[in-house]
């Protein structure tokens, strides 16, 4: 009923629009060829379409040469091959109902798959378009309960998308404050503000209950607003409201009292009676003022009811959704204000980045139950997703006009190879925030890093092309990558909140996603190969010279070795310049570049004292770069740990990122080192040295999303030491991570801006050894911007 | 449990022939107050009840002692709200010849003016049907009159006070409501009157408890609706508000205040909402061009909210949107003013019902008393509220109403004049 007016009128007009629109298949409804399992959610004005598809893309694989065979004529350490891999992806597209027919035609034309027979449907408009969908697509429309879909979708995004939920603060530096993903999402309250309001208590994956509701919702704002202001469109009503002054229409406490009502602490500006002044004065009221008053009235009322229900059911997490909220800063602000007022800050109003997709996601999940999508972990693909506010007219006119078709928004989620879980050694998983600096809140840092990534783009494109010398079309593809990533950076400049908190990690990950999108799975593969090769030749010499040192000297030399190795990093601009111009830049030279002690953050003395004590049971080492770093820096360090009687778990990336060593590469390297080094060999043989993958393909590290196997190994081996190496993993992320066991964070600052900010200089050293409270505390370094 | 005694009465009681309500007996009262932390302050209602009981007795001793603390006439209590000014006036009927001679002309003139008219100026109205006769207050017997006029006509009222030289009577004018604060200086400058300002919620509760305790003849002060979920069998029934605590008191004026009352002096404001009587009238004025509450109600009674929103049953089924149909242009064009007024009334009323129910649950209170001028001549809203309370609570929650709807604050102010707490 709420839908009728809008849907009907736009439906008729869409017939004339159909002809003029051609949809670009690489921008919207991607991967339709292999699409299956469709779902559609048709609301009052927006349609959300969901499908599952497979994506074929290239992945870089490494394979050890059989050195006994003749083919090992090359002096290369291992073989790199690019292979096709098929991964699963979920596509969600949101567009206005006016274009539904155009979209259905397009899908029909591009859909080759014949297996699909059914389309799951939900939303108030689903029955209205049933016939059209069945006729156009030849699929049977299977209606699913709206609320069930909504809740299923909500659970899915809360579990799988980091920074899904946010608090809205209009006047803060950053309007959007994203919440860290708490693995324990239940119980929560979902307040869905569509035409009416539904209040649902969600207790578990399968248990939810509509505990209340209200007739005063988005429909009241729209209907009453249209009557009062003769303005028909919902968006226009909101715009009117944002320009109005409610005090000329509402009766405030001060209008009755002349000031505040002191005894109750009700301030004079509080609304005593909504529209109270329009009853007593014989004057005309402006549309803007009436719209504003109406917005306040409805938002306050919903906020009040939500608080009463939250209190009654003892719930503190309250998510708001529905078309009244959807992407509208004005309504998020008024709802937030109301919740703060009524609960005095005890309950926070939470909103969701993908709120508009919940119904479609839920309907899709209902249809895909036999594939059991909930058994996998999924990740938001930054390359294929539009980001928050992408089609909000006042937020980003650029993007709206860009496609030349019609405004649409997309969400793409990749099924991850591995199921991801928390590191069991996190002190408090619910308060863990991987990132050290939130660039959404820190404008200066944001400016710098966006500039930095833009500057580095030429180099990345060059590297990408060079990595595929046999493919002539790589140049054009790399150019597309450049456009895509540059556009992402532009979007993030305007909307830093588009994908949750903007961080150095998210900028790096977005770049990796874009590279993958254009089939540059591992631009650094050849460089890594060469450097690994060179470094291996020095391994024995390096170990030998360490052996000659006294125990005391050796411990320090090992740490310096790891740090010097960490200088070799293509991800850091200052270093990649040197590396590019002078490939002979040696390990010894790196050691000379290192800062002398005392370092910027220096708890080496405590670490050294600790080494005099009993050996650790098991160390988990998150490694960083290929080449000198892993071979001449990390491996000797690992060797020493093994010699001490400590088991070692080496955690490396599952997929490529910059010149970081991948699990595949590390397997080969370790075998080669084992062949030269009896300590490593014995470690592998006796299962005291284990290689695991992190589950990540990022230069940074999110300890709340790690491979399930890693978590299992960590638990089984009673890990009591975590070592995190490198700028990406130990400074940009995890610098403040609190672990329940001893931890060592080692990195060299290879960025002068960051060094400046931290009060150090280029090649300053961070050596942070921490012991959790309760155990012997040996102090910790503080890293505060100067 | 509170309903048990009452339900027994129901069958035998005729609606018009309300059983004369017993003032709380001495047997109950002391026991009750013993449980209260502040006996002293809780006394006024008890004392008022005692006054009532001694009205026919001739205990000269008592009368003399009362006389010493008795304020001079005239006795007014005033509640200046956002929309309406409520005035209660005690007209002594036991004036002796001696007194009559002593009485100054101004006082007589005011008494005559107020009691011989039922309308004052263009907008002042005396609610004759609410008048309480033969009431004994502070040892004096007389009639309590209930008068109201719009707050925007307060200047005219002050002008009248000035013309009638009200200030020469040296009376204390007890006033509550926001206007007591807002217009304090106007009272001083325009009418040379000093206001004794009182808290509106204190007055409200005092007034409710007092009126409920003294009304014994005529229609019952407190009533409810039997069979609220069945429109054909829904009828008004008297209710005895014995052992009233705890109760949820919902005052619907321009805005709404919801109080949890545990005793006369132990209460808290649970919450409030800005969607109240002022919102109903304000929106109706904008939507229909009407200008008075009566007009708006009249239209609402003729309208059909279903053309604008949906049936009451749908509302409670949860699939209902206020003004939802008005998103459609065609429906906006075909809707009548009466339908719009009806929808506004239903929306505002149900929202109050919904918030009230949640408060009752959160506070664990089973009895709700609705008061305030929004309910004046507004049976439709009262039945909706009764329906809502009954439906949502599966009969656990009872919606109660009081005949003197909007006057309790003013009565409380008058009591403060007579028995300063």
Coordinates of N, CA and C in Angstrom, one line a residue, chain A residues 373-547:
Chain A
X373 N 25.9 -21.2 2.6 CA 26.8 -20.1 2.5 C 27.4 -19.6 3.9
X374 N 26.6 -19.9 4.9 CA 27.1 -19.5 6.2 C 28.3 -20.3 6.8
X375 N 28.6 -21.4 6.1 CA 29.8 -22.1 6.6 C 31.1 -21.4 6.1
X376 N 31.0 -20.5 5.2 CA 32.2 -19.8 4.7 C 32.3 -18.5 5.3
X377 N 33.6 -17.9 5.2 CA 33.7 -16.5 5.5 C 33.7 -15.8 4.1
X378 N 33.1 -14.6 4.2 CA 33.0 -13.8 3.0 C 33.7 -12.4 3.2
X379 N 34.1 -11.8 2.2 CA 34.8 -10.5 2.4 C 34.3 -9.5 1.3
X380 N 34.1 -8.3 1.8 CA 33.7 -7.2 0.9 C 34.8 -7.0 -0.2
X381 N 34.4 -7.0 -1.4 CA 35.4 -6.7 -2.5 C 35.3 -5.2 -2.7
X382 N 36.4 -4.5 -2.4 CA 36.4 -3.0 -2.5 C 36.5 -2.5 -3.9
X383 N 37.0 -3.4 -4.8 CA 37.0 -3.0 -6.2 C 35.6 -3.0 -6.8
X384 N 34.8 -3.9 -6.4 CA 33.5 -4.1 -7.1 C 32.4 -3.4 -6.3
X385 N 32.6 -2.9 -5.1 CA 31.5 -2.3 -4.3 C 31.6 -0.8 -4.4
X386 N 30.4 -0.2 -4.4 CA 30.3 1.2 -4.6 C 30.7 2.0 -3.3
X387 N 30.4 1.4 -2.2 CA 30.7 2.2 -0.9 C 29.5 3.0 -0.5
X388 N 29.5 3.3 0.8 CA 28.4 4.1 1.4 C 28.1 5.4 0.7
X389 N 26.9 5.7 0.5 CA 26.4 7.0 0.0 C 26.7 7.1 -1.5
X390 N 27.0 6.0 -2.2 CA 27.4 6.2 -3.6 C 26.3 6.8 -4.4
X391 N 25.0 6.6 -4.1 CA 24.0 7.2 -5.0 C 23.2 8.2 -4.3
X392 N 23.7 8.7 -3.1 CA 23.0 9.8 -2.5 C 23.3 11.1 -3.3
X393 N 22.2 11.7 -3.8 CA 22.3 12.8 -4.7 C 23.2 13.9 -4.2
X394 N 23.0 14.3 -3.0 CA 23.8 15.4 -2.5 C 25.2 15.1 -2.1
X395 N 25.5 13.8 -2.0 CA 26.8 13.4 -1.5 C 27.8 13.3 -2.6
X396 N 27.4 12.7 -3.7 CA 28.4 12.4 -4.7 C 27.8 12.5 -6.2
X397 N 27.6 13.7 -6.6 CA 27.0 13.9 -8.0 C 27.9 13.3 -9.0
X398 N 29.2 13.3 -8.8 CA 30.1 12.8 -9.8 C 29.8 11.3 -10.2
X399 N 29.7 10.5 -9.1 CA 29.5 9.1 -9.4 C 28.1 8.8 -10.0
X400 N 27.2 9.6 -9.6 CA 25.8 9.5 -10.1 C 25.8 9.6 -11.6
X401 N 26.6 10.6 -12.1 CA 26.5 10.8 -13.6 C 27.5 9.9 -14.3
X402 N 28.4 9.3 -13.6 CA 29.5 8.7 -14.2 C 29.1 7.6 -15.3
X403 N 28.3 6.7 -14.9 CA 28.0 5.6 -15.8 C 27.2 5.9 -17.0
X404 N 26.6 7.1 -17.0 CA 25.8 7.5 -18.1 C 24.5 6.7 -18.3
X405 N 24.2 5.9 -17.3 CA 23.0 5.1 -17.4 C 22.0 5.5 -16.4
X406 N 22.0 5.0 -15.3 CA 21.2 5.5 -14.2 C 21.9 5.2 -12.9
X407 N 21.6 5.9 -11.8 CA 22.3 5.6 -10.6 C 22.1 4.2 -10.1
X408 N 23.2 3.6 -9.8 CA 23.0 2.3 -9.1 C 24.1 2.1 -8.1
X409 N 23.9 1.2 -7.2 CA 24.9 0.9 -6.2 C 25.2 -0.6 -6.2
X410 N 26.4 -0.9 -5.9 CA 26.8 -2.4 -6.0 C 27.5 -2.8 -4.7
X411 N 27.3 -4.0 -4.4 CA 28.1 -4.7 -3.3 C 28.5 -6.0 -3.9
X412 N 29.8 -6.3 -3.8 CA 30.3 -7.6 -4.2 C 31.0 -8.2 -3.0
X413 N 30.7 -9.5 -2.8 CA 31.4 -10.2 -1.7 C 32.1 -11.4 -2.2
X414 N 33.3 -11.6 -1.9 CA 34.0 -12.8 -2.3 C 34.0 -13.9 -1.3
X415 N 33.8 -15.1 -1.7 CA 33.9 -16.2 -0.8 C 35.4 -16.4 -0.5
X416 N 35.7 -16.4 0.7 CA 37.1 -16.6 1.1 C 37.5 -18.1 1.1
X417 N 38.7 -18.3 0.7 CA 39.2 -19.7 0.6 C 39.1 -20.4 2.0
X418 N 39.4 -19.6 2.9 CA 39.5 -20.1 4.3 C 38.5 -19.5 5.2
X419 N 38.1 -20.2 6.2 CA 37.2 -19.6 7.2 C 38.1 -18.8 8.2
X420 N 37.6 -17.6 8.4 CA 38.4 -16.7 9.3 C 37.9 -16.6 10.7
X421 N 38.8 -16.6 11.6 CA 38.4 -16.5 13.0 C 39.4 -15.5 13.8
X422 N 39.1 -15.3 15.0 CA 39.9 -14.5 15.9 C 41.2 -15.2 16.2
X423 N 42.3 -14.5 16.4 CA 43.5 -15.0 17.0 C 43.1 -15.3 18.5
X424 N 43.3 -16.6 18.9 CA 42.8 -16.9 20.3 C 43.6 -16.1 21.3
X425 N 44.7 -15.5 20.9 CA 45.6 -14.9 21.9 C 45.3 -13.4 22.1
X426 N 44.2 -12.9 21.4 CA 43.8 -11.5 21.7 C 43.3 -11.4 23.1
X427 N 43.7 -10.3 23.7 CA 43.3 -10.1 25.1 C 41.8 -9.9 25.2
X428 N 41.2 -9.1 24.3 CA 39.8 -8.8 24.3 C 39.4 -8.6 22.9
X429 N 38.8 -9.7 22.3 CA 38.5 -9.7 20.9 C 37.5 -8.6 20.6
X430 N 36.6 -8.3 21.5 CA 35.5 -7.4 21.2 C 36.0 -6.0 21.1
X431 N 37.1 -5.7 21.8 CA 37.6 -4.3 21.7 C 38.8 -4.1 20.8
X432 N 39.2 -5.2 20.2 CA 40.4 -5.2 19.3 C 40.1 -4.3 18.0
X433 N 41.0 -3.4 17.8 CA 40.9 -2.6 16.6 C 42.3 -2.8 15.9
X434 N 42.3 -3.4 14.7 CA 43.6 -3.6 14.0 C 44.4 -2.3 13.8
X435 N 43.6 -1.3 13.3 CA 44.3 -0.2 12.7 C 44.8 0.8 13.8
X436 N 46.0 1.4 13.6 CA 46.5 2.3 14.5 C 46.0 3.7 14.4
X437 N 45.8 4.1 13.1 CA 45.3 5.5 12.9 C 44.0 5.3 12.0
X438 N 43.0 6.0 12.5 CA 41.8 6.0 11.7 C 41.8 7.3 10.8
X439 N 42.0 7.1 9.5 CA 42.2 8.2 8.6 C 40.8 9.0 8.4
X440 N 39.7 8.4 8.8 CA 38.5 9.1 8.6 C 38.4 10.2 9.7
X441 N 39.1 10.0 10.8 CA 39.1 11.0 11.8 C 40.3 11.9 11.8
X442 N 41.4 11.5 11.1 CA 42.6 12.3 11.1 C 42.8 12.8 9.7
X443 N 42.3 14.1 9.5 CA 42.3 14.7 8.2 C 43.7 14.9 7.6
X444 N 44.7 15.3 8.5 CA 46.0 15.5 8.0 C 46.6 14.2 7.5
X445 N 46.5 13.1 8.3 CA 47.1 11.8 7.9 C 46.4 11.3 6.6
X446 N 45.0 11.6 6.6 CA 44.3 11.2 5.4 C 44.8 11.8 4.1
X447 N 45.0 13.1 4.2 CA 45.5 13.9 3.1 C 46.8 13.3 2.6
X448 N 47.7 13.1 3.6 CA 49.0 12.6 3.2 C 49.0 11.2 2.5
X449 N 48.2 10.3 3.1 CA 48.2 8.9 2.6 C 47.5 8.8 1.3
X450 N 46.5 9.6 1.1 CA 45.8 9.6 -0.2 C 46.8 10.1 -1.3
X451 N 47.5 11.2 -0.9 CA 48.5 11.7 -1.9 C 49.5 10.7 -2.2
X452 N 50.0 10.0 -1.1 CA 51.0 9.0 -1.2 C 50.6 7.9 -2.1
X453 N 49.4 7.4 -2.0 CA 49.0 6.3 -2.8 C 48.8 6.7 -4.3
X454 N 48.4 8.0 -4.4 CA 48.2 8.5 -5.8 C 49.5 8.6 -6.5
X455 N 50.5 9.1 -5.7 CA 51.9 9.3 -6.2 C 52.5 8.0 -6.6
X456 N 52.2 6.9 -5.9 CA 52.8 5.6 -6.1 C 52.1 4.9 -7.2
X457 N 51.0 5.4 -7.7 CA 50.2 4.7 -8.7 C 51.0 4.4 -10.0
X458 N 51.7 5.4 -10.5 CA 52.5 5.2 -11.7 C 53.4 4.0 -11.6
X459 N 54.1 3.9 -10.4 CA 55.1 2.9 -10.2 C 54.4 1.5 -10.2
X460 N 53.2 1.5 -9.5 CA 52.5 0.2 -9.4 C 52.0 -0.3 -10.8
X461 N 51.6 0.7 -11.6 CA 51.1 0.3 -13.0 C 52.3 -0.2 -13.8
X462 N 53.5 0.5 -13.7 CA 54.7 0.0 -14.4 C 55.1 -1.4 -14.0
X463 N 55.0 -1.6 -12.6 CA 55.4 -2.9 -12.1 C 54.4 -4.0 -12.6
X464 N 53.1 -3.6 -12.6 CA 52.1 -4.6 -13.1 C 52.4 -5.0 -14.5
X465 N 52.7 -4.0 -15.4 CA 52.9 -4.3 -16.8 C 54.2 -5.2 -16.9
X466 N 55.2 -4.8 -16.2 CA 56.5 -5.6 -16.2 C 56.3 -7.0 -15.8
X467 N 55.3 -7.3 -14.9 CA 55.2 -8.6 -14.4 C 54.6 -9.6 -15.4
X468 N 54.0 -9.0 -16.5 CA 53.4 -9.9 -17.5 C 54.0 -9.5 -18.9
X469 N 55.3 -9.8 -19.0 CA 56.0 -9.4 -20.3 C 55.4 -10.1 -21.5
X470 N 54.9 -11.3 -21.3 CA 54.4 -12.0 -22.5 C 53.0 -11.6 -22.9
X471 N 52.4 -10.7 -22.2 CA 51.0 -10.4 -22.5 C 50.9 -9.0 -23.0
X472 N 50.8 -8.8 -24.3 CA 50.8 -7.4 -24.9 C 49.6 -6.6 -24.4
X473 N 48.5 -7.2 -24.1 CA 47.3 -6.4 -23.7 C 47.4 -6.0 -22.2
X474 N 48.5 -6.4 -21.6 CA 48.7 -6.0 -20.2 C 48.7 -4.5 -20.0
X475 N 49.3 -3.8 -21.0 CA 49.4 -2.3 -20.9 C 48.0 -1.7 -20.8
X476 N 47.1 -2.1 -21.6 CA 45.7 -1.6 -21.6 C 45.0 -2.0 -20.3
X477 N 45.2 -3.2 -19.9 CA 44.6 -3.7 -18.6 C 45.1 -2.9 -17.4
X478 N 46.4 -2.6 -17.5 CA 47.0 -1.9 -16.4 C 46.5 -0.4 -16.3
X479 N 46.2 0.1 -17.5 CA 45.6 1.4 -17.6 C 44.2 1.4 -17.0
X480 N 43.5 0.4 -17.2 CA 42.1 0.2 -16.6 C 42.3 0.2 -15.1
X481 N 43.3 -0.6 -14.7 CA 43.5 -0.7 -13.2 C 43.8 0.7 -12.7
X482 N 44.6 1.5 -13.4 CA 45.0 2.8 -12.9 C 43.7 3.7 -12.7
X483 N 42.8 3.6 -13.8 CA 41.6 4.4 -13.7 C 40.7 4.0 -12.5
X484 N 40.6 2.7 -12.4 CA 39.8 2.2 -11.3 C 40.3 2.6 -9.9
X485 N 41.6 2.4 -9.7 CA 42.1 2.8 -8.4 C 42.1 4.3 -8.2
X486 N 42.4 5.0 -9.2 CA 42.4 6.5 -9.1 C 41.0 6.9 -8.7
X487 N 40.0 6.3 -9.4 CA 38.6 6.7 -9.0 C 38.3 6.3 -7.6
X488 N 38.8 5.2 -7.1 CA 38.5 4.8 -5.7 C 39.1 5.8 -4.8
X489 N 40.4 6.3 -5.1 CA 41.0 7.2 -4.3 C 40.2 8.6 -4.3
X490 N 39.7 8.9 -5.4 CA 38.9 10.1 -5.5 C 37.6 10.0 -4.6
X491 N 37.0 8.8 -4.8 CA 35.8 8.6 -4.0 C 36.2 8.7 -2.5
X492 N 37.3 8.1 -2.1 CA 37.7 8.1 -0.7 C 38.1 9.5 -0.2
X493 N 38.5 10.3 -1.1 CA 38.8 11.7 -0.8 C 37.5 12.4 -0.4
X494 N 36.5 12.2 -1.2 CA 35.2 12.8 -0.9 C 34.4 12.1 0.2
X495 N 34.5 10.8 0.2 CA 33.8 10.0 1.2 C 34.7 9.1 1.9
X496 N 35.5 9.6 2.8 CA 36.5 8.7 3.5 C 35.8 7.5 4.2
X497 N 34.5 7.6 4.4 CA 33.8 6.6 5.2 C 33.2 5.5 4.3
X498 N 33.5 5.6 2.9 CA 32.8 4.7 2.0 C 32.9 3.3 2.3
X499 N 34.0 2.8 2.8 CA 34.1 1.4 3.1 C 34.4 1.1 4.6
X500 N 33.9 1.9 5.4 CA 34.2 1.8 6.8 C 35.3 2.8 7.1
X501 N 36.0 2.6 8.3 CA 37.0 3.5 8.6 C 38.1 3.4 7.5
X502 N 38.6 4.6 7.1 CA 39.6 4.6 6.1 C 41.0 4.5 6.9
X503 N 41.7 3.5 6.4 CA 43.0 3.3 7.1 C 44.1 3.0 6.0
X504 N 45.3 3.0 6.4 CA 46.4 2.6 5.4 C 46.1 1.2 4.9
X505 N 45.6 0.4 5.9 CA 45.3 -1.0 5.5 C 44.2 -1.1 4.4
X506 N 43.2 -0.3 4.6 CA 42.1 -0.4 3.6 C 42.5 0.2 2.3
X507 N 43.4 1.2 2.3 CA 43.9 1.7 1.0 C 44.8 0.7 0.3
X508 N 45.6 0.0 1.1 CA 46.4 -1.1 0.5 C 45.6 -2.3 0.0
X509 N 44.6 -2.6 0.8 CA 43.7 -3.7 0.4 C 42.9 -3.4 -0.9
X510 N 42.4 -2.1 -0.9 CA 41.7 -1.7 -2.1 C 42.5 -1.8 -3.3
X511 N 43.8 -1.5 -3.2 CA 44.7 -1.6 -4.3 C 44.9 -3.0 -4.8
X512 N 45.0 -3.9 -3.8 CA 45.2 -5.3 -4.1 C 43.9 -5.8 -4.8
X513 N 42.7 -5.4 -4.3 CA 41.5 -5.9 -4.9 C 41.4 -5.4 -6.4
X514 N 41.8 -4.1 -6.6 CA 41.8 -3.6 -8.0 C 42.7 -4.3 -8.9
X515 N 43.9 -4.6 -8.4 CA 44.9 -5.3 -9.2 C 44.4 -6.7 -9.6
X516 N 43.7 -7.4 -8.6 CA 43.2 -8.7 -8.9 C 42.1 -8.6 -9.9
X517 N 41.3 -7.5 -9.8 CA 40.1 -7.3 -10.7 C 40.6 -7.3 -12.1
X518 N 41.8 -6.7 -12.4 CA 42.3 -6.6 -13.7 C 43.4 -7.6 -14.0
X519 N 43.3 -8.7 -13.3 CA 44.2 -9.9 -13.5 C 45.7 -9.6 -13.4
X520 N 46.0 -8.8 -12.4 CA 47.4 -8.7 -12.0 C 47.6 -9.3 -10.7
X521 N 47.6 -10.6 -10.6 CA 47.5 -11.2 -9.3 C 48.7 -11.0 -8.5
X522 N 49.9 -10.9 -9.1 CA 51.1 -10.8 -8.3 C 52.2 -10.0 -9.1
X523 N 52.1 -8.7 -9.1 CA 53.0 -7.9 -9.9 C 54.5 -8.1 -9.4
X524 N 54.6 -8.5 -8.2 CA 56.0 -8.5 -7.7 C 56.6 -9.9 -7.8
X525 N 55.9 -10.9 -8.4 CA 56.3 -12.2 -8.4 C 57.8 -12.4 -8.8
X526 N 58.1 -11.7 -9.9 CA 59.5 -11.9 -10.5 C 60.5 -11.3 -9.6
X527 N 60.2 -10.1 -9.1 CA 61.1 -9.4 -8.2 C 61.4 -10.3 -7.0
X528 N 60.3 -10.8 -6.4 CA 60.4 -11.7 -5.2 C 61.3 -12.8 -5.5
X529 N 61.1 -13.4 -6.7 CA 61.8 -14.6 -7.1 C 63.3 -14.3 -7.2
X530 N 63.6 -13.2 -7.8 CA 65.1 -12.8 -8.0 C 65.7 -12.5 -6.6
X531 N 65.0 -11.8 -5.8 CA 65.5 -11.4 -4.5 C 65.7 -12.7 -3.5
X532 N 64.7 -13.5 -3.6 CA 64.9 -14.8 -2.8 C 66.1 -15.5 -3.2
X533 N 66.3 -15.6 -4.5 CA 67.4 -16.3 -5.1 C 68.7 -15.7 -4.6
X534 N 68.8 -14.4 -4.7 CA 70.1 -13.8 -4.3 C 70.3 -14.0 -2.8
X535 N 69.3 -13.7 -2.0 CA 69.4 -13.8 -0.6 C 69.8 -15.2 -0.1
X536 N 69.3 -16.2 -0.8 CA 69.6 -17.6 -0.4 C 71.1 -17.9 -0.4
X537 N 71.7 -17.2 -1.4 CA 73.1 -17.5 -1.6 C 74.0 -17.0 -0.4
X538 N 73.4 -16.0 0.3 CA 74.1 -15.5 1.4 C 73.8 -16.1 2.8
X539 N 72.8 -17.0 2.7 CA 72.2 -17.5 4.0 C 73.3 -18.2 4.8
X540 N 74.0 -19.1 4.3 CA 75.0 -19.9 5.1 C 76.1 -19.0 5.6
X541 N 76.5 -18.0 4.8 CA 77.5 -17.0 5.3 C 77.0 -16.2 6.5
X542 N 75.7 -15.8 6.3 CA 75.1 -15.0 7.4 C 75.0 -15.8 8.7
X543 N 74.6 -17.0 8.6 CA 74.4 -17.9 9.8 C 75.8 -18.1 10.4
X544 N 76.8 -18.4 9.5 CA 78.1 -18.6 10.0 C 78.7 -17.4 10.8
X545 N 78.5 -16.3 10.3 CA 79.0 -15.1 11.0 C 78.3 -14.9 12.3
X546 N 77.0 -15.3 12.4 CA 76.3 -15.2 13.6 C 76.8 -16.2 14.7
X547 N 77.1 -17.4 14.2 CA 77.6 -18.4 15.0 C 78.9 -18.0 15.7

